[in-house]
Short mmCIF file of C-alpha atoms in Angstrom, two decimals:
data_model
loop_
_atom_site.label_atom_id
_atom_site.label_comp_id
_atom_site.label_asym_id
_atom_site.label_seq_id
_atom_site.Cartn_x
_atom_site.Cartn_y
_atom_site.Cartn_z
CA MET H 1 15.01 39.18 -48.87
CA SER H 2 18.55 40.37 -47.96
CA SER H 3 21.22 40.95 -50.72
CA GLN H 4 24.10 41.02 -47.91
CA SER H 5 26.42 38.18 -47.96
CA LEU H 6 26.50 35.70 -45.36
CA ASP H 7 29.45 35.26 -42.99
CA ASP H 8 31.24 32.81 -42.73
CA ALA H 9 30.72 31.92 -39.10
CA THR H 10 26.95 31.33 -39.82
CA LEU H 11 28.03 29.13 -42.64
CA THR H 12 29.91 27.39 -40.51
CA ALA H 13 27.40 26.89 -37.58
CA LEU H 14 24.55 26.00 -39.57
CA VAL H 15 26.31 22.94 -41.75
CA ALA H 16 27.74 21.87 -37.99
CA ASP H 17 24.23 21.85 -37.08
CA ALA H 18 23.45 19.73 -39.83
CA THR H 19 25.88 17.12 -39.83
CA ALA H 20 24.61 16.17 -36.15
CA ALA H 21 22.29 13.92 -37.68
CA PRO H 22 22.31 10.60 -37.97
CA SER H 23 23.66 8.55 -40.77
CA MET H 24 23.83 4.73 -41.80
CA HIS H 25 26.63 3.51 -39.76
CA ASN H 26 27.62 6.94 -39.24
CA ALA H 27 28.94 7.29 -42.68
CA GLN H 28 28.23 10.92 -42.79
CA PRO H 29 27.91 10.82 -46.53
CA TRP H 30 27.62 14.42 -47.03
CA ARG H 31 29.70 17.51 -48.37
CA PHE H 32 28.35 20.85 -48.35
CA ARG H 33 28.95 23.94 -50.66
CA ALA H 34 27.89 27.10 -49.28
CA THR H 35 28.28 31.05 -51.13
CA ARG H 36 28.60 33.79 -49.19
CA ALA H 37 27.38 36.35 -51.66
CA GLY H 38 24.61 33.89 -53.23
CA ARG H 39 23.47 32.78 -49.91
CA THR H 40 22.85 29.49 -50.95
CA VAL H 41 24.10 25.88 -49.48
CA THR H 42 24.27 23.37 -51.48
CA LEU H 43 24.09 19.92 -50.09
CA LEU H 44 26.30 17.02 -52.24
CA ALA H 45 26.03 13.16 -51.87
CA ASP H 46 29.64 11.80 -50.66
CA LEU H 47 29.56 8.81 -52.67
CA ASP H 48 33.03 8.07 -51.69
CA ARG H 49 31.09 7.32 -48.37
CA ALA H 50 28.56 4.98 -49.76
CA LEU H 51 27.73 1.66 -48.72
CA PRO H 52 27.84 -0.88 -51.88
CA GLU H 53 27.02 -3.92 -50.25
CA GLU H 54 24.22 -2.81 -47.61
CA ASP H 55 23.06 -0.20 -49.52
CA PRO H 56 23.63 -0.52 -53.69
CA ALA H 57 21.05 2.01 -54.16
CA THR H 58 22.01 4.22 -52.35
CA ARG H 59 18.94 4.92 -50.70
CA ALA H 60 20.04 4.89 -46.68
CA LEU H 61 22.39 7.38 -48.17
CA HIS H 62 19.70 9.86 -49.15
CA VAL H 63 17.91 9.35 -46.06
CA GLY H 64 20.71 10.24 -43.92
CA CYS H 65 21.31 13.43 -45.87
CA GLY H 66 17.54 14.05 -45.76
CA ALA H 67 18.36 13.96 -42.08
CA ALA H 68 21.40 16.24 -42.31
CA LEU H 69 18.74 18.32 -44.66
CA LEU H 70 16.83 19.09 -41.85
CA ASN H 71 18.72 19.84 -39.31
CA LEU H 72 20.08 22.98 -41.57
CA ARG H 73 16.57 24.01 -41.61
CA VAL H 74 15.99 23.89 -37.84
CA SER H 75 19.71 25.57 -37.55
CA ALA H 76 18.60 28.29 -40.57
CA GLU H 77 15.12 29.02 -38.40
CA HIS H 78 16.63 29.58 -35.18
CA ARG H 79 18.98 32.20 -36.67
CA GLY H 80 16.19 34.30 -38.19
CA LEU H 81 16.48 32.72 -41.85
CA HIS H 82 13.98 32.22 -44.32
CA ALA H 83 15.09 28.81 -45.97
CA VAL H 84 13.70 27.80 -49.13
CA THR H 85 14.85 24.35 -50.40
CA THR H 86 15.06 22.77 -53.81
CA LEU H 87 15.74 19.19 -53.60
CA LEU H 88 17.49 17.17 -56.46
CA PRO H 89 17.80 21.25 -58.51
CA ASP H 90 19.58 19.23 -61.61
CA PRO H 91 18.50 16.36 -62.86
CA SER H 92 22.15 15.92 -64.79
CA ALA H 93 23.96 15.79 -61.59
CA PRO H 94 22.30 13.58 -59.19
CA ALA H 95 24.70 13.78 -56.45
CA MET H 96 23.49 17.48 -55.94
CA LEU H 97 20.88 16.57 -53.36
CA ALA H 98 19.38 19.88 -52.60
CA THR H 99 19.77 23.72 -52.68
CA VAL H 100 19.08 26.07 -49.71
CA ARG H 101 18.47 29.66 -50.20
CA LEU H 102 18.75 31.25 -46.96
CA ASP H 103 17.28 34.94 -46.82
CA HIS H 104 16.07 36.98 -43.45
CA ARG H 105 12.51 35.97 -42.98
CA THR H 106 9.99 38.43 -43.85
CA ASP H 107 7.09 36.50 -43.31
CA GLY H 108 5.95 32.94 -41.58
CA ASN H 109 6.16 31.01 -44.76
CA THR H 110 9.17 28.44 -44.88
CA GLY H 111 9.24 25.05 -47.27
CA GLU H 112 10.41 23.29 -50.59
CA THR H 113 10.11 24.76 -53.85
CA GLY H 114 10.38 22.69 -56.99
CA HIS H 115 11.14 19.50 -55.58
CA GLY H 116 11.39 16.85 -58.40
CA ASP H 117 13.10 13.88 -59.95
CA ALA H 118 12.91 11.75 -63.12
CA ASP H 119 9.61 10.84 -62.18
CA GLY H 120 8.60 14.72 -61.73
CA GLY H 121 7.81 15.11 -58.11
CA GLY H 122 5.42 18.03 -56.19
CA GLY H 123 6.20 21.30 -54.52
CA GLY H 124 4.83 22.62 -50.98
CA ASP H 125 4.97 23.45 -47.59
CA ALA H 126 6.99 21.14 -45.59
CA ASP H 127 7.03 22.62 -42.44
CA GLY H 128 3.32 22.56 -41.73
CA GLY H 129 3.89 23.84 -38.19
CA GLY H 130 5.66 26.95 -39.55
CA ASP H 131 9.08 28.95 -38.65
CA ALA H 132 8.25 28.51 -34.74
CA ALA H 133 7.55 24.38 -34.95
CA LEU H 134 11.27 24.19 -36.65
CA ALA H 135 12.73 26.66 -34.54
CA ALA H 136 11.66 25.09 -31.70
CA LEU H 137 13.75 21.95 -32.29
CA TYR H 138 16.60 23.58 -31.99
CA PRO H 139 17.89 22.89 -28.91
CA ALA H 140 17.54 18.85 -29.86
CA ILE H 141 19.78 18.61 -32.68
CA ARG H 142 22.80 18.53 -30.18
CA GLU H 143 21.02 16.27 -27.58
CA ARG H 144 19.44 13.50 -29.63
CA HIS H 145 21.76 10.32 -30.09
CA THR H 146 21.04 6.94 -31.10
CA SER H 147 20.91 4.81 -27.82
CA ARG H 148 21.90 0.89 -28.31
CA TYR H 149 21.40 0.44 -24.81
CA PRO H 150 18.18 -1.35 -22.99
CA PHE H 151 14.68 0.94 -22.60
CA ASP H 152 12.21 0.54 -19.79
CA GLU H 153 9.10 -1.08 -19.88
CA GLN H 154 7.23 2.09 -19.78
CA ARG H 155 4.66 2.82 -22.92
CA ILE H 156 4.94 5.92 -24.70
CA PRO H 157 1.83 7.96 -24.08
CA PRO H 158 -0.83 8.14 -26.81
CA GLU H 159 -0.34 11.93 -26.87
CA ILE H 160 3.45 11.94 -27.47
CA ARG H 161 3.02 9.14 -30.16
CA GLU H 162 0.51 11.71 -31.89
CA LEU H 163 3.26 14.54 -32.05
CA LEU H 164 5.49 11.93 -33.33
CA VAL H 165 3.03 10.97 -36.30
CA GLY H 166 2.60 14.75 -36.75
CA ALA H 167 6.38 15.09 -37.38
CA ALA H 168 6.65 12.91 -39.66
CA ARG H 169 3.58 13.85 -41.59
CA ALA H 170 4.73 17.38 -41.58
CA GLU H 171 7.93 16.61 -44.02
CA GLY H 172 5.72 14.30 -46.25
CA ALA H 173 6.07 10.87 -44.53
CA GLU H 174 3.58 8.37 -42.60
CA PHE H 175 4.88 6.81 -39.21
CA ALA H 176 2.87 4.15 -37.46
CA PHE H 177 3.56 2.17 -34.28
CA LEU H 178 3.53 -1.54 -34.61
CA ALA H 179 1.08 -3.45 -33.23
CA SER H 180 0.46 -7.26 -32.80
CA PRO H 181 0.84 -9.57 -34.79
CA HIS H 182 2.41 -6.90 -37.14
CA LEU H 183 4.90 -6.14 -34.76
CA GLU H 184 6.11 -9.79 -34.09
CA ALA H 185 6.23 -9.97 -37.73
CA VAL H 186 8.67 -7.40 -37.66
CA LEU H 187 10.85 -8.79 -35.16
CA ASP H 188 10.89 -11.81 -36.66
CA LEU H 189 12.08 -10.24 -40.15
CA ILE H 190 14.93 -7.85 -38.25
CA ARG H 191 16.16 -11.19 -36.66
CA ASP H 192 16.19 -12.88 -40.02
CA ALA H 193 17.86 -10.30 -41.33
CA GLU H 194 20.66 -9.86 -38.98
CA GLY H 195 21.24 -13.85 -39.56
CA TYR H 196 21.38 -13.43 -43.15
CA ALA H 197 24.28 -10.59 -43.02
CA ARG H 198 26.00 -13.00 -40.67
CA GLU H 199 26.16 -15.37 -43.61
CA ASP H 200 27.53 -12.71 -45.79
CA PRO H 201 31.06 -12.27 -45.61
CA ALA H 202 31.21 -8.72 -47.67
CA ARG H 203 28.25 -7.09 -45.69
CA GLU H 204 30.00 -8.56 -42.63
CA ALA H 205 32.98 -7.38 -43.59
CA GLU H 206 31.40 -3.73 -44.85
CA GLN H 207 30.18 -3.42 -41.45
CA ARG H 208 32.94 -4.10 -39.59
CA SER H 209 35.27 -1.48 -41.50
CA TRP H 210 32.93 1.21 -40.14
CA THR H 211 33.32 0.29 -36.23
CA ARG H 212 36.02 2.09 -34.37
CA ASP H 213 38.47 1.17 -31.74
CA THR H 214 38.84 4.65 -29.23
CA ARG H 215 41.81 2.84 -27.53
CA THR H 216 43.77 2.45 -30.87
CA GLU H 217 42.11 5.75 -32.36
CA ALA H 218 40.78 9.26 -32.68
CA PRO H 219 37.87 8.38 -35.06
CA VAL H 220 35.80 11.23 -36.87
CA ASP H 221 33.15 8.86 -38.19
CA GLY H 222 31.58 4.99 -37.62
CA ILE H 223 30.39 3.11 -34.64
CA THR H 224 32.85 3.95 -31.70
CA ASP H 225 33.17 1.10 -29.18
CA TYR H 226 31.53 2.89 -26.80
CA ALA H 227 28.44 3.74 -28.50
CA MET H 228 27.66 -0.03 -29.19
CA GLY H 229 25.60 -0.97 -26.39
CA PRO H 230 25.79 -4.72 -24.75
CA ARG H 231 24.54 -7.66 -26.68
CA ASP H 232 20.87 -8.34 -26.49
CA ALA H 233 20.07 -11.84 -24.60
CA SER H 234 17.08 -12.74 -26.54
CA ALA H 235 19.04 -12.35 -29.33
CA ARG H 236 16.12 -10.65 -30.98
CA ALA H 237 18.56 -7.73 -32.90
CA THR H 238 16.54 -4.75 -32.04
CA ALA H 239 19.80 -3.32 -32.04
CA ARG H 240 22.13 -4.16 -34.39
CA ASP H 241 25.09 -6.13 -33.39
CA PHE H 242 28.40 -3.96 -35.15
CA LEU H 243 30.82 -6.78 -34.08
CA GLY H 244 28.75 -9.95 -35.91
CA THR H 245 30.94 -12.82 -36.02
CA ALA H 246 33.91 -11.24 -33.83
CA PRO H 247 34.72 -12.46 -31.06
CA GLN H 248 33.19 -10.11 -28.46
CA PRO H 249 35.29 -10.79 -24.95
CA GLY H 250 33.83 -8.91 -21.62
CA ARG H 251 31.17 -7.50 -24.24
CA PRO H 252 27.79 -7.99 -21.43
CA ARG H 253 24.61 -9.86 -22.77
CA VAL H 254 21.96 -8.22 -20.92
CA PRO H 255 17.80 -8.17 -21.69
CA PHE H 256 16.43 -5.51 -23.76
CA GLU H 257 12.91 -4.46 -23.31
CA LYS H 258 10.23 -7.79 -23.56
CA ARG H 259 7.98 -5.61 -25.50
CA PRO H 260 9.90 -3.32 -28.12
CA GLN H 261 7.87 -0.24 -29.45
CA LEU H 262 8.82 0.11 -32.95
CA ALA H 263 7.52 2.07 -35.39
CA LEU H 264 7.85 2.44 -39.12
CA LEU H 265 8.43 5.21 -41.31
CA SER H 266 7.00 4.90 -45.22
CA THR H 267 6.59 7.20 -47.90
CA ALA H 268 4.07 6.75 -51.01
CA GLY H 269 6.88 6.69 -53.35
CA ASP H 270 10.40 5.05 -53.44
CA HIS H 271 12.56 7.78 -55.65
CA ALA H 272 15.55 9.58 -54.41
CA VAL H 273 13.00 12.37 -53.53
CA ASP H 274 10.98 10.44 -51.83
CA TRP H 275 14.04 9.16 -49.45
CA LEU H 276 15.52 12.80 -49.15
CA ARG H 277 11.79 13.56 -47.44
CA ALA H 278 11.90 10.08 -45.66
CA GLY H 279 15.22 11.75 -44.17
CA GLN H 280 13.35 15.12 -43.24
CA ALA H 281 10.72 13.45 -41.81
CA LEU H 282 12.84 11.12 -39.76
CA GLU H 283 14.73 13.70 -38.34
CA ARG H 284 12.28 16.11 -37.63
CA MET H 285 10.48 13.11 -35.35
CA LEU H 286 13.57 12.30 -33.97
CA LEU H 287 14.24 15.60 -32.42
CA THR H 288 10.49 15.80 -31.69
CA ALA H 289 11.11 12.82 -29.80
CA THR H 290 14.41 13.89 -27.93
CA LEU H 291 12.51 17.15 -26.57
CA HIS H 292 10.00 14.68 -24.82
CA GLY H 293 12.57 12.76 -23.32
CA VAL H 294 12.26 9.78 -25.53
CA SER H 295 15.35 7.77 -26.45
CA THR H 296 15.49 6.38 -29.96
CA SER H 297 17.77 3.74 -32.29
CA PHE H 298 17.17 2.33 -35.59
CA ALA H 299 16.70 -1.64 -36.53
CA THR H 300 17.20 -1.07 -40.32
CA GLN H 301 18.79 -4.70 -40.87
CA PRO H 302 15.24 -5.64 -43.41
CA LEU H 303 15.35 -2.30 -45.18
CA GLU H 304 19.19 -3.45 -46.73
CA TRP H 305 17.18 -6.97 -48.43
CA PRO H 306 14.74 -6.22 -50.80
CA ASP H 307 12.58 -9.41 -50.44
CA LEU H 308 12.69 -8.62 -46.67
CA ARG H 309 11.76 -4.76 -46.88
CA TRP H 310 8.62 -5.41 -49.14
CA LEU H 311 7.37 -7.80 -46.44
CA LEU H 312 7.57 -4.70 -43.55
CA ARG H 313 4.35 -3.65 -44.94
CA ASP H 314 1.02 -4.07 -42.46
CA PRO H 315 -0.89 -6.81 -44.23
CA VAL H 316 -3.83 -5.29 -43.63
CA HIS H 317 -3.43 -1.54 -43.41
CA GLY H 318 0.11 -1.13 -45.15
CA SER H 319 0.74 1.08 -48.35
CA GLY H 320 3.53 2.66 -49.00
CA HIS H 321 7.56 1.81 -48.75
CA ALA H 322 9.14 1.33 -45.88
CA GLN H 323 12.08 3.49 -44.96
CA MET H 324 12.87 3.24 -41.34
CA ILE H 325 12.66 1.02 -38.49
CA VAL H 326 12.61 3.14 -35.23
CA ARG H 327 12.88 1.55 -31.61
CA LEU H 328 11.67 4.38 -29.19
CA GLY H 329 11.68 4.44 -25.36
CA TYR H 330 12.57 5.39 -22.31
CA GLY H 331 15.99 4.44 -21.20
CA PRO H 332 19.85 5.93 -21.79
CA THR H 333 19.91 8.41 -24.24
CA GLY H 334 23.02 7.20 -25.88
CA PRO H 335 26.56 8.78 -26.19
CA ARG H 336 27.94 11.24 -28.70
CA THR H 337 29.48 10.01 -31.65
CA PRO H 338 32.20 11.17 -33.31
CA ARG H 339 31.59 14.00 -36.21
CA ARG H 340 34.08 14.88 -38.94
CA PRO H 341 35.72 18.30 -38.87
CA MET H 342 34.34 21.26 -40.77
CA ASP H 343 37.26 21.44 -43.31
CA GLN H 344 36.27 17.88 -44.49
CA VAL H 345 32.46 18.55 -45.32
CA LEU H 346 32.22 22.35 -45.92
CA THR H 347 33.62 24.20 -48.61
CA ILE H 348 32.98 28.48 -48.63
CA GLU H 349 33.02 30.05 -52.02
CA PRO H 350 32.38 34.31 -52.66
#
């Protein structure tokens, strides 16, 4: 352990890496407070960026913040720092999602300590593979992008699938590739959820409020026009159509993959601490996928409807609570989307 203060450049670099994480509608619902002498970074929910129509319980907000937390841990390991993470450290301050104490490594152990929420919670080593396994993911932080473009029909090899399953499991979540007939059922639920959203003016308005036209603005958040991708000619909605019922002149309709490769990320519990762990598991899996040339996107529409979310479970073997549906494959990696400047997300204190 070191008592030397962390410099502003290091703290800024850590948080810049953290904010490269995905979040629902690229809302980036996080803030960070760092202390130089305390060598601590605190992750806070930015509730002004919540989505009350589509994410009223802030489940997706927590998942996105958990993904940012994983990036912070990876960045710390890359810089030779020992990151000790405490989830939900203050029950009286639910917007305080995590604290990360950063010290120079003196051994090979990392992980979470003192996890808890109103229902209790466990501790334990979340890294599984240790410092080297996390640090090895660092090159993928800036390369990972959501791809809303068609993938080809090439199947992900079993050994890569196992790596992705293991990456999620190292963070306390399960990641299961869907097979028929469960796959067809989930595809139906995605299509149904997309249709329900089109019939809900408030939801559609909220979604549209996070779209950005780069011809008229210089966005720092949201889904930009260049990142939306084409429309799926099959109307299966495996990629969310952010323009909804709005006119879409000139936007192409193209065939997406005939056999989408979808996987379900789930956790045993369904509380704030589980959502944060799900976000860390999601990002660890996404970074692993990126390193192995696998492109990814999300099909989370059914998760936004409680009745449909319950139906996502595998009727034969399913257990746990669905937290994310991920589409994976080989194809365009997707463009970089904008990020908020550091002065909007990071405060550094003595």
